[in-house]
Short mmCIF file of C-alpha atoms in Angstrom, two decimals:
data_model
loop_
_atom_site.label_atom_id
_atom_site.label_comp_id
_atom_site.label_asym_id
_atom_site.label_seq_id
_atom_site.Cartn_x
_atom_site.Cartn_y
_atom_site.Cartn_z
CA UNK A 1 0.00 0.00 0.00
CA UNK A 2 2.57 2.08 0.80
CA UNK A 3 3.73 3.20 -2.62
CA UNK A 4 7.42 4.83 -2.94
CA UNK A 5 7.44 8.81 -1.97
CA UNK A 6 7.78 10.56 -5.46
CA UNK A 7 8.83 13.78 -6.74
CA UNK A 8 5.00 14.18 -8.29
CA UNK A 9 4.42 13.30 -4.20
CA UNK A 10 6.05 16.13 -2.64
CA UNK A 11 4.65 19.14 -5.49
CA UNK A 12 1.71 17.76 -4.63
CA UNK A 13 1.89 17.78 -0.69
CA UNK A 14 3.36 21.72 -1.43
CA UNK A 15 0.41 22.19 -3.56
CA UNK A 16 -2.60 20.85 -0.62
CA UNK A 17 -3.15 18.40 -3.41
CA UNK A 18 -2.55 15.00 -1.26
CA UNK A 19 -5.89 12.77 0.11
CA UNK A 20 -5.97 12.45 4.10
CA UNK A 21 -3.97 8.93 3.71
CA UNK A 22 -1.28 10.24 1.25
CA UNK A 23 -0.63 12.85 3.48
CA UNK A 24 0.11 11.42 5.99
CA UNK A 25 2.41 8.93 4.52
CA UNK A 26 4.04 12.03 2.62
CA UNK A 27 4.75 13.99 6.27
CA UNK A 28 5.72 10.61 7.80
CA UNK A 29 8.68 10.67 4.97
CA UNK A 30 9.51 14.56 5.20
CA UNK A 31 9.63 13.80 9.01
CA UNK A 32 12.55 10.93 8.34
CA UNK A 33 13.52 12.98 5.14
CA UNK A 34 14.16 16.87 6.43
CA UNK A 35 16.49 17.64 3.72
CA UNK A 36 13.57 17.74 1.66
CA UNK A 37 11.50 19.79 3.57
CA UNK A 38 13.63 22.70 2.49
CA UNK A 39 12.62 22.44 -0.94
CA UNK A 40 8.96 21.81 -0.40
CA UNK A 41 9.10 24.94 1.83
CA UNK A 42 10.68 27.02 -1.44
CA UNK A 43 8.04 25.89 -3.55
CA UNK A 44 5.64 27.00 -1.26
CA UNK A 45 6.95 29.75 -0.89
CA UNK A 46 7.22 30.38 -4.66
CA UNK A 47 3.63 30.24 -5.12
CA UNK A 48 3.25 32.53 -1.83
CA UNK A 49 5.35 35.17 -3.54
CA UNK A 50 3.43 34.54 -7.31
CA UNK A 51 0.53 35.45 -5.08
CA UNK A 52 1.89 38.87 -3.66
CA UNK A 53 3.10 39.84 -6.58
CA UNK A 54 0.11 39.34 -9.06
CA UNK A 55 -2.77 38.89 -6.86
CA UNK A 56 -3.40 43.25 -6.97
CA UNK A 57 -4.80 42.30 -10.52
CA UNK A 58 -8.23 40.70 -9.18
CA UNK A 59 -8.67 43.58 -6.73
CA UNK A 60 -7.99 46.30 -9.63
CA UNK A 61 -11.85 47.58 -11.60
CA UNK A 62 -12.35 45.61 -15.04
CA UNK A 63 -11.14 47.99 -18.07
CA UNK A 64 -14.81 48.15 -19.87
CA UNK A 65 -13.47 46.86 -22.98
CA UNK A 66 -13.45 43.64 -21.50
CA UNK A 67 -17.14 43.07 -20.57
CA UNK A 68 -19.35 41.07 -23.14
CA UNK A 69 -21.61 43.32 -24.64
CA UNK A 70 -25.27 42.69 -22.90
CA UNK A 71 -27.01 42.04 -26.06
CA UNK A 72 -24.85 39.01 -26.86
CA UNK A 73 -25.72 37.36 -23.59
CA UNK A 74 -29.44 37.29 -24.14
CA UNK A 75 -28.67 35.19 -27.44
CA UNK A 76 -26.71 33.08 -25.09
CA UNK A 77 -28.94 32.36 -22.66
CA UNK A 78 -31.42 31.54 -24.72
CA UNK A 79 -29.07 28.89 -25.90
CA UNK A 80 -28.44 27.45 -22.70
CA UNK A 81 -32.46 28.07 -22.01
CA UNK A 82 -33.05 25.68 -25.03
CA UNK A 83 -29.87 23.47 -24.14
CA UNK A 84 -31.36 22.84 -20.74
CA UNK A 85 -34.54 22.11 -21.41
CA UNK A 86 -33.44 19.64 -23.57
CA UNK A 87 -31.40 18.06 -21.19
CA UNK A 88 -34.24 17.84 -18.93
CA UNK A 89 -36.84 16.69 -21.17
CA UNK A 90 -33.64 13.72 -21.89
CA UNK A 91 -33.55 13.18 -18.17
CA UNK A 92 -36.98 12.53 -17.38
CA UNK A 93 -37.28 10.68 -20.28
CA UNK A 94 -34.20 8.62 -19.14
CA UNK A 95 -36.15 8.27 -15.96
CA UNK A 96 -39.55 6.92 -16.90
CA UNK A 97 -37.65 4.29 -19.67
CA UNK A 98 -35.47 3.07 -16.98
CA UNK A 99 -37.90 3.20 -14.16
CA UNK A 100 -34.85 3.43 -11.82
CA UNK A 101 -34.36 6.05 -8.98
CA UNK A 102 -33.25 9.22 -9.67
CA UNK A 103 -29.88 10.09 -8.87
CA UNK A 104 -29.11 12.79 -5.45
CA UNK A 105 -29.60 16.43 -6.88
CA UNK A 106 -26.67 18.26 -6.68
CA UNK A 107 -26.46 20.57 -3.52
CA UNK A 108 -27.32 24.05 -4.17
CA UNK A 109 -24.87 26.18 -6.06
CA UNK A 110 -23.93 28.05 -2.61
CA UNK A 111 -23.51 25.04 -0.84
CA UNK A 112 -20.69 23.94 -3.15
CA UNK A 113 -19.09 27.53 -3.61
CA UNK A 114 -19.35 28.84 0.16
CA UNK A 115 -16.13 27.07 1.29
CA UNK A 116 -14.17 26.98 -1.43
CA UNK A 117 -14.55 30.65 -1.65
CA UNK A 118 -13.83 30.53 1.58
CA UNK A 119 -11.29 28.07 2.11
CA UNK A 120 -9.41 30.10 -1.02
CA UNK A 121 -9.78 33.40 0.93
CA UNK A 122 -8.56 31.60 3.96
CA UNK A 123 -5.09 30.52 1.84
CA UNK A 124 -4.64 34.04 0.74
CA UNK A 125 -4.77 36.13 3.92
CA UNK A 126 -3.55 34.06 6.53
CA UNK A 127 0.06 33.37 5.45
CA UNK A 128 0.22 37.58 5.42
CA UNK A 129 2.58 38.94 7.78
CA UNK A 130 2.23 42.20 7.41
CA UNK A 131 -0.76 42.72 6.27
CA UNK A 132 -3.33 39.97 7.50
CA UNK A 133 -6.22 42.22 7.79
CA UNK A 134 -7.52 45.36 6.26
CA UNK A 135 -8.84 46.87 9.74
CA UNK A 136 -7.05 45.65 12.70
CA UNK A 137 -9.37 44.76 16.02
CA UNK A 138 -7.94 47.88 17.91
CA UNK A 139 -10.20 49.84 15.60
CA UNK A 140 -13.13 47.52 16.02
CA UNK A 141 -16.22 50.34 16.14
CA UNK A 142 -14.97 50.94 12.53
CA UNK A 143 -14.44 47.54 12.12
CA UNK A 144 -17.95 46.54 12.36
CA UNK A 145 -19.51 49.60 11.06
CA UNK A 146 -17.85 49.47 7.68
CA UNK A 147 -18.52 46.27 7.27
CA UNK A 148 -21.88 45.88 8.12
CA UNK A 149 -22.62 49.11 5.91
CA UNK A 150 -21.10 47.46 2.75
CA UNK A 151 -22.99 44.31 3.40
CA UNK A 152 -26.04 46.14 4.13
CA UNK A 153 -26.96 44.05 7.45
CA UNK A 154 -25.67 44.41 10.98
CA UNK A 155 -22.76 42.17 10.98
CA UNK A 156 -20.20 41.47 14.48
CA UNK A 157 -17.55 39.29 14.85
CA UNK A 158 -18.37 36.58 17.41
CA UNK A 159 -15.89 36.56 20.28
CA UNK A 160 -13.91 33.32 20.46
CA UNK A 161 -11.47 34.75 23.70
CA UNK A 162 -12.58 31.20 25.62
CA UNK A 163 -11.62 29.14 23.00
CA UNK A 164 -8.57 31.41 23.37
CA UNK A 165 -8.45 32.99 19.87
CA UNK A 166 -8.34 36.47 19.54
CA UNK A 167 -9.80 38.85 17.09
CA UNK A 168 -7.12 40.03 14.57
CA UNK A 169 -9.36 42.31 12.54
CA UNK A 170 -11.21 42.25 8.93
CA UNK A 171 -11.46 42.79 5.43
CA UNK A 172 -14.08 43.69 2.31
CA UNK A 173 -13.60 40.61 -0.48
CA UNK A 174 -15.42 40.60 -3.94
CA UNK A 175 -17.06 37.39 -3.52
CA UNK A 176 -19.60 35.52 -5.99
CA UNK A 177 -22.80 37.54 -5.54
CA UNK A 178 -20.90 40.95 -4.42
CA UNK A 179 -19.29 41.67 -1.37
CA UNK A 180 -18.29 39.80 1.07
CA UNK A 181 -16.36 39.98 4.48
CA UNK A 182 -13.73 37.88 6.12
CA UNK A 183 -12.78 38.18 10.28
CA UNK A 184 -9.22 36.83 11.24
CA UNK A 185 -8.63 35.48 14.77
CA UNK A 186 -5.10 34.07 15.87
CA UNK A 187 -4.08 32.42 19.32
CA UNK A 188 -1.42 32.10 21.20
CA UNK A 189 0.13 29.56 19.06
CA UNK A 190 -0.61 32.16 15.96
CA UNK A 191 -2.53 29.37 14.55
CA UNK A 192 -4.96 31.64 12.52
CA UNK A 193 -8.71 31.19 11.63
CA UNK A 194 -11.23 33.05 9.23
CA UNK A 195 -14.48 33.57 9.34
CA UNK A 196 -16.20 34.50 6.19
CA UNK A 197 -19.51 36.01 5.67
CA UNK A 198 -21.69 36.22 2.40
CA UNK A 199 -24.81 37.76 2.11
CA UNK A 200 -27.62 35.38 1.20
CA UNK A 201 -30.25 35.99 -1.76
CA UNK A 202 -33.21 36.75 0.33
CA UNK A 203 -35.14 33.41 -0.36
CA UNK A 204 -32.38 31.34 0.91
CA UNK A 205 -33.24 28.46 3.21
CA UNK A 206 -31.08 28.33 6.57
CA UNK A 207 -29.17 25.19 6.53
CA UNK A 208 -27.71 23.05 8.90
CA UNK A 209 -23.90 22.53 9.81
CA UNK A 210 -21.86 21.42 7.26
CA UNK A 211 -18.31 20.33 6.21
CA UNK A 212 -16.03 20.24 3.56
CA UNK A 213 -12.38 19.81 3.15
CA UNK A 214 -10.50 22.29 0.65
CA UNK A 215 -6.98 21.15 -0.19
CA UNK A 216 -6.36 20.24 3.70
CA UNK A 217 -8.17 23.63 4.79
CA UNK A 218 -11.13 22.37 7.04
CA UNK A 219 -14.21 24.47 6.67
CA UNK A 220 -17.78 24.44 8.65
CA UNK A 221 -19.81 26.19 6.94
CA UNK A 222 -23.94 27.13 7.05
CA UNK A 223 -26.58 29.57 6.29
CA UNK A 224 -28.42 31.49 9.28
CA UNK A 225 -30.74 34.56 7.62
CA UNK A 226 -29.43 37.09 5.44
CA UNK A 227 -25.96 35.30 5.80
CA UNK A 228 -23.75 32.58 4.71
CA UNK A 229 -20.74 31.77 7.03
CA UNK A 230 -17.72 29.22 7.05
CA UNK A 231 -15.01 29.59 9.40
CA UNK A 232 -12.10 27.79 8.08
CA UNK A 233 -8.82 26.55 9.99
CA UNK A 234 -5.99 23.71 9.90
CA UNK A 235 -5.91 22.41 13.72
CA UNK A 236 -8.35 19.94 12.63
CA UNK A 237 -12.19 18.54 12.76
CA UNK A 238 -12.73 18.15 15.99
CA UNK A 239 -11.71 22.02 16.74
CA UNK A 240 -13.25 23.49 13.76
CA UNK A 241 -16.32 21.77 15.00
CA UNK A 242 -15.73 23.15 18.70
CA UNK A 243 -15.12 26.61 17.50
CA UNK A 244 -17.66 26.96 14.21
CA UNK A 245 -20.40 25.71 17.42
CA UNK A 246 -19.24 28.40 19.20
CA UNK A 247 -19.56 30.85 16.56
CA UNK A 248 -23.01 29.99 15.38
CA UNK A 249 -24.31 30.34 19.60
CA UNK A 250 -23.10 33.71 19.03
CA UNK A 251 -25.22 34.96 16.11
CA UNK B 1 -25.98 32.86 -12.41
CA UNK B 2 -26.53 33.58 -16.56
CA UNK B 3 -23.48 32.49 -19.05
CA UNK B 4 -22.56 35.41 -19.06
CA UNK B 5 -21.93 36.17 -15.58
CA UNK B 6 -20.49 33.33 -15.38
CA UNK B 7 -18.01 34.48 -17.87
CA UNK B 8 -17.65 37.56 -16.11
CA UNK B 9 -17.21 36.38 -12.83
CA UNK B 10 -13.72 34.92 -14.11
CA UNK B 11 -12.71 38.28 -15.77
CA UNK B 12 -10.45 38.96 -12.53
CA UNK B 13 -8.75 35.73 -12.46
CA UNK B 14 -8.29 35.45 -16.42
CA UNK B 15 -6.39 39.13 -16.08
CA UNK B 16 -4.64 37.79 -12.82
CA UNK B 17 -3.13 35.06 -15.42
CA UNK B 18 -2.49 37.24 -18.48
CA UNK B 19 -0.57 39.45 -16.32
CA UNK B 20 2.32 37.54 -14.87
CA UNK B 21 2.18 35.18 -17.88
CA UNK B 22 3.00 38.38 -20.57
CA UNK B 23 4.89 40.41 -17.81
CA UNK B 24 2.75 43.18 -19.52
CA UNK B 25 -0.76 44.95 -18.16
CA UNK B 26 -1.66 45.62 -21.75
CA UNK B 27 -0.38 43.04 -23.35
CA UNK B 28 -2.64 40.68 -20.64
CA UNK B 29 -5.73 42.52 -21.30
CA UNK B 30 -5.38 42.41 -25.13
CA UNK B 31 -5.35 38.62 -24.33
CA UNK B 32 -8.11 38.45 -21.88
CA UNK B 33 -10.12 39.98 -24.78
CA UNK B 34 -9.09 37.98 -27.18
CA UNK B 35 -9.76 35.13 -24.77
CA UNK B 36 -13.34 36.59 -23.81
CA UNK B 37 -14.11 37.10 -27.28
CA UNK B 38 -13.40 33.57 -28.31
CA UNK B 39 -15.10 32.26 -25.49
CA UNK B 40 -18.33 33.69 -26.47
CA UNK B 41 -17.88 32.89 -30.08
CA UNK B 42 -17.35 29.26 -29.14
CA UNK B 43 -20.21 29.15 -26.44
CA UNK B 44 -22.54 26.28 -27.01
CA UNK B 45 -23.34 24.52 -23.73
CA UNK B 46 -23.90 24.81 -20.42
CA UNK B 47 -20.71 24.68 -19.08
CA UNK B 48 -20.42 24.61 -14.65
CA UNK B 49 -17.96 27.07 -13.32
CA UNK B 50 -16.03 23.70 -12.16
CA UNK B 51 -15.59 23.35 -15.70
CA UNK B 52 -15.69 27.06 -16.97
CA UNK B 53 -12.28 27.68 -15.64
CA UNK B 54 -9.74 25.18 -17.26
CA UNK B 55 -11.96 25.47 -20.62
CA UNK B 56 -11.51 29.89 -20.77
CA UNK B 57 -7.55 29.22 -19.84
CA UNK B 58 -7.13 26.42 -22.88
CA UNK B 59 -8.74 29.19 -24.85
CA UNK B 60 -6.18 31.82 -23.91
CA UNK B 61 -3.51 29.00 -24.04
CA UNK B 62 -4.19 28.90 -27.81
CA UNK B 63 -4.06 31.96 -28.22
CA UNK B 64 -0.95 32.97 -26.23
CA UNK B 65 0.93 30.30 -28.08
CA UNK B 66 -0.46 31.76 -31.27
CA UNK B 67 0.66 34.83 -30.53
CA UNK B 68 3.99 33.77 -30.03
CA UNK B 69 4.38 31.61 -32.48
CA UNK B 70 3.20 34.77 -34.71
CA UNK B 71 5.81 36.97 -33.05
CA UNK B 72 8.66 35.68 -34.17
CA UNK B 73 8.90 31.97 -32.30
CA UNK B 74 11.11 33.67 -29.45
CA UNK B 75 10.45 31.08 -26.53
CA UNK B 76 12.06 32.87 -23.98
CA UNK B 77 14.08 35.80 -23.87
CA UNK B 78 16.95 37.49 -22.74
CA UNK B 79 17.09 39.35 -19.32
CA UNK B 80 18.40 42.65 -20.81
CA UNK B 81 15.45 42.73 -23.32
CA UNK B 82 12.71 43.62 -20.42
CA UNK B 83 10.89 46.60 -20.11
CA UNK B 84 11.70 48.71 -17.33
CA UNK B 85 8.82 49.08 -14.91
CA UNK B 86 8.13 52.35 -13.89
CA UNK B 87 8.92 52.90 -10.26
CA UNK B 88 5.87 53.39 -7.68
CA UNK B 89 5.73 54.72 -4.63
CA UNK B 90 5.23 51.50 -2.77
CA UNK B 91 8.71 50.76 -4.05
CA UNK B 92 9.49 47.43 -2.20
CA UNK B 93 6.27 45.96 -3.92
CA UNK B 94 6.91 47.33 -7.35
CA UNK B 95 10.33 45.62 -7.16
CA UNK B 96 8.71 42.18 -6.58
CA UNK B 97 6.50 42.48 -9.29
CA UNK B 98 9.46 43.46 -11.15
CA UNK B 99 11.75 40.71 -10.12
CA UNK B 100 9.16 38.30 -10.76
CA UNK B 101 8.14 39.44 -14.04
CA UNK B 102 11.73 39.17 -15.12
CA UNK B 103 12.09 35.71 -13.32
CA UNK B 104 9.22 33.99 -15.41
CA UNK B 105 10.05 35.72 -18.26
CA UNK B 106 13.54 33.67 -18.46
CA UNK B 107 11.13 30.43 -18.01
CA UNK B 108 10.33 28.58 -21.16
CA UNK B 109 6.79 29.30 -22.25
CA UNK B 110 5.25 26.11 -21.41
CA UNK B 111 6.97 26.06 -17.85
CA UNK B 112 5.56 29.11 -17.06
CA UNK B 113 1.59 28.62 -18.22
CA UNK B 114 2.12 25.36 -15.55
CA UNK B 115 3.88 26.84 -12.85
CA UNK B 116 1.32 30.11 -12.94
CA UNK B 117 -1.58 27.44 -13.51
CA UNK B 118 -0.68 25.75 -10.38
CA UNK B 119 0.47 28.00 -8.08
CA UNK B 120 -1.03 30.81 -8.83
CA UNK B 121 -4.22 29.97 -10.06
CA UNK B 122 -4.68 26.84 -7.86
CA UNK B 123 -6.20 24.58 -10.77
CA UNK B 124 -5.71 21.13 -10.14
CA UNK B 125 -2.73 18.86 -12.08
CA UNK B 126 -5.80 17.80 -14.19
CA UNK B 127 -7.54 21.10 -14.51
CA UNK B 128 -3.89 22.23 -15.63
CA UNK B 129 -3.44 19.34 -18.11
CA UNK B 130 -6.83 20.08 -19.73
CA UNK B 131 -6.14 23.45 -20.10
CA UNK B 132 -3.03 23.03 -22.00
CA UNK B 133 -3.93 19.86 -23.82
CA UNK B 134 -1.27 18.03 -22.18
CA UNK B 135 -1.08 14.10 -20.51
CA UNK B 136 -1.08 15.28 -16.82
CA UNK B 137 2.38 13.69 -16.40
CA UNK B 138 3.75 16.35 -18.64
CA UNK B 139 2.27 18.84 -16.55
CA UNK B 140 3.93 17.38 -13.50
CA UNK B 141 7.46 17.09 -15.67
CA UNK B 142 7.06 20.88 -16.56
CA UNK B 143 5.92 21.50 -12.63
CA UNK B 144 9.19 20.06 -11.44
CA UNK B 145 11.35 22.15 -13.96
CA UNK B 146 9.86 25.27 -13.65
CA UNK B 147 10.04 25.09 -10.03
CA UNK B 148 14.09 24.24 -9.67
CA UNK B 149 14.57 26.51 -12.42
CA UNK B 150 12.75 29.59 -10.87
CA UNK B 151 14.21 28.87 -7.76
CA UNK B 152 17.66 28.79 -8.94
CA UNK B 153 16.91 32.46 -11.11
CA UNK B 154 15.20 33.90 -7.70
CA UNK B 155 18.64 33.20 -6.07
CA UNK B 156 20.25 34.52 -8.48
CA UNK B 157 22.20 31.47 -9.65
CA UNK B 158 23.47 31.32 -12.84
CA UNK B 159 20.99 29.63 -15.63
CA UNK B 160 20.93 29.82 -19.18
CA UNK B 161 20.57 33.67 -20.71
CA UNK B 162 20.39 32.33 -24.12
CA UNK B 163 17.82 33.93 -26.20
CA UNK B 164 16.02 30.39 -28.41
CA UNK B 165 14.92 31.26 -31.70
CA UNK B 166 13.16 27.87 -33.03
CA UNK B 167 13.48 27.82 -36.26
#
């Protein structure tokens, strides 16, 4: 079972690209191996620094140029109307030939995109030295009143001082739907957590706990009213669980 | 969320791409256009943003190595041949971007559109291997490569400055 450790192996431990049984098998080997840990580390820290350097470009306003013209979408979507339709009128068609059940529906589109959005976020901002957060927690009147102004509901970080994490401040993120805001907490051990918080379409359903792995990030996530949340860490399950609980008591 | 949107949505990320793969702002948007108007051209199904993503970067793929190809078949290209950035006031950032641009510049084109696939756009090895029409163990060959060789141009090591004109 235990295939050889490969090159291909350690990119793709740098890159969070290992399942939960490679990985460990992969850190078992770096542990016995350390002169490769070096070079893992500089890959990392490549892609860190590709980040810094290029990441501005997502932040900066879309020359106009660039956005499809609105008339050509219609014709699009009319395509994809027609396309669909099709496709469904081949599924249940499928479905009463075969007579067998039909398959799970896929979750709902912000069930699947909530934590990687967030669990992406959380990859970006954490590793930051200098500049984890846009508005640290000693400013945390501002703090809250920005940010629940640009997502146009009351929004306040929950307090997570008993689970010893302490607020490190915020930032504004373009997310799917518009914007969206992400809370940083760190403890003593400067392990770092996010929480991030989408606004909801209005008709959205609240849902239950839920959890998803994202390249070795571990992310709770659910919707409670007007807002989405996943708080996303690395210490593990067990405390994600522990904490995300204590977050959603705090709402 | 309409096609279209959906198109949009990956604007940010498709100029994120252009930009350290060109070393050029304009340059990147001319290809994001390009890229966008392509896209739209060759829209026919539904496509899921799972699968939006690798199919909009095989389109600019094709069209960056077009455009090379067009431009005279230089494959990479000699240090001394880079524009000067203009200095900003954040200076220390300005030279990163700088450094970098100049670092993947000296990496062979297809070492580059995998390295910046992977680590900077996070696609997965077979995202990354769809996007660039390649098995995914030649994206994993072209991984390792473009990693030791940035790494040894970041620290300044000596590597090849020869400028390769295929013929």
């Amino acid at each position: 079972m235990n295939a050889p450790i490969s090159d291909d192996d350690l990119h793709a431990y740098a890159d969070n690209r290992l399942d939960a049984a490679r990985l460990t098998q992969v850190e078992g080997w770096l542990a016995a191996h350390p002169e490769h840990r070096g070079q893992v580390d500089a890959w990392r820290s490549q892609s860190a620094r590709l980040h810094r350097a290029y990441d501005a470009v997502l932040d900066q306003p879309v020359p106009a140029r660039l956005m499809p013209a609105a008339n050509q979408s219609r014709w699009f979507e009319m395509r994809r109307v027609a396309f669909v339709g099709w496709l469904m009128l081949g599924t249940v068609i499928g479905f009463m030939l075969r007579g067998e059940p039909a398959r799970q529906a896929p979750p709902a589109q912000a069930g699947v995109s909530l934590p990687h959005m967030a669990a992406v976020a959380h990859a970006v901002y954490t590793p930051e030295v200098r500049h984890p957060v846009e508005v640290g927690a000693d400013q945390e009147a501002h703090l809250v009143g920005w940010l629940s102004k640009r997502l146009g509901a009351e929004l306040k970080p929950p307090r997570l001082d008993e689970a010893g994490y302490r607020l490190v401040g915020g930032r504004l993120l373009p997310g799917e739907r518009g914007e969206v805001a992400q809370f940083m907490y760190e403890n003593a051990a400067k392990n770092r957590l996010t929480l991030y918080v989408q606004p909801q379409a209005a008709q959205a359903a609240d849902a239950s706990f839920r959890y998803a792995n994202e390249k070795g990030i571990d992310v709770f996530y659910w919707i409670d009213g007007r807002f989405g949340y996943a708080l996303s860490g690395s210490t593990g399950r067990e405390d994600m669980l522990r904490l995300a609980t204590l977050v959603y008591r705090q709402r | 969320m309409s096609s279209r949107d959906a198109i949009v949505a990956e604007i940010p990320r498709l100029r994120r791409y252009a930009r350290a793969l060109t070393g050029n702002a304009d340059q990147a948007d001319d290809l994001v256009q390009d890229t966008l108007e392509r896209a739209l051209e060759k829209w026919r199904l539904w496509h899921s943003a799972r699968e939006l993503r690798p199919w909009l970067f095989s389109i600019m793929h094709n069209l960056f190595v077009d455009s090379r190809r067009r431009a005279g078949r230089i494959d990479y290209c000699d240090a001394d041949e880079l524009d000067e950035v203009p200095q900003r006031s954040q200076a220390g950032d300005a030279l990163e971007l700088r450094d970098l641009d100049r670092a993947l510049a000296l990496l062979p084109t297809e070492q580059r559109e995998v390295l910046l696939l992977v680590g900077l756009e996070e696609l997965s090895y077979a995202e990354a291997a769809r996007s660039l029409g390649v098995p995914q163990g030649t994206v994993m060959s072209r991984l390792s490569r473009a990693r030791s060789r940035l790494q040894s141009i970041l620290n300044g090591e000596a590597v090849p400055q020869l400028k390769v004109v295929k013929t």
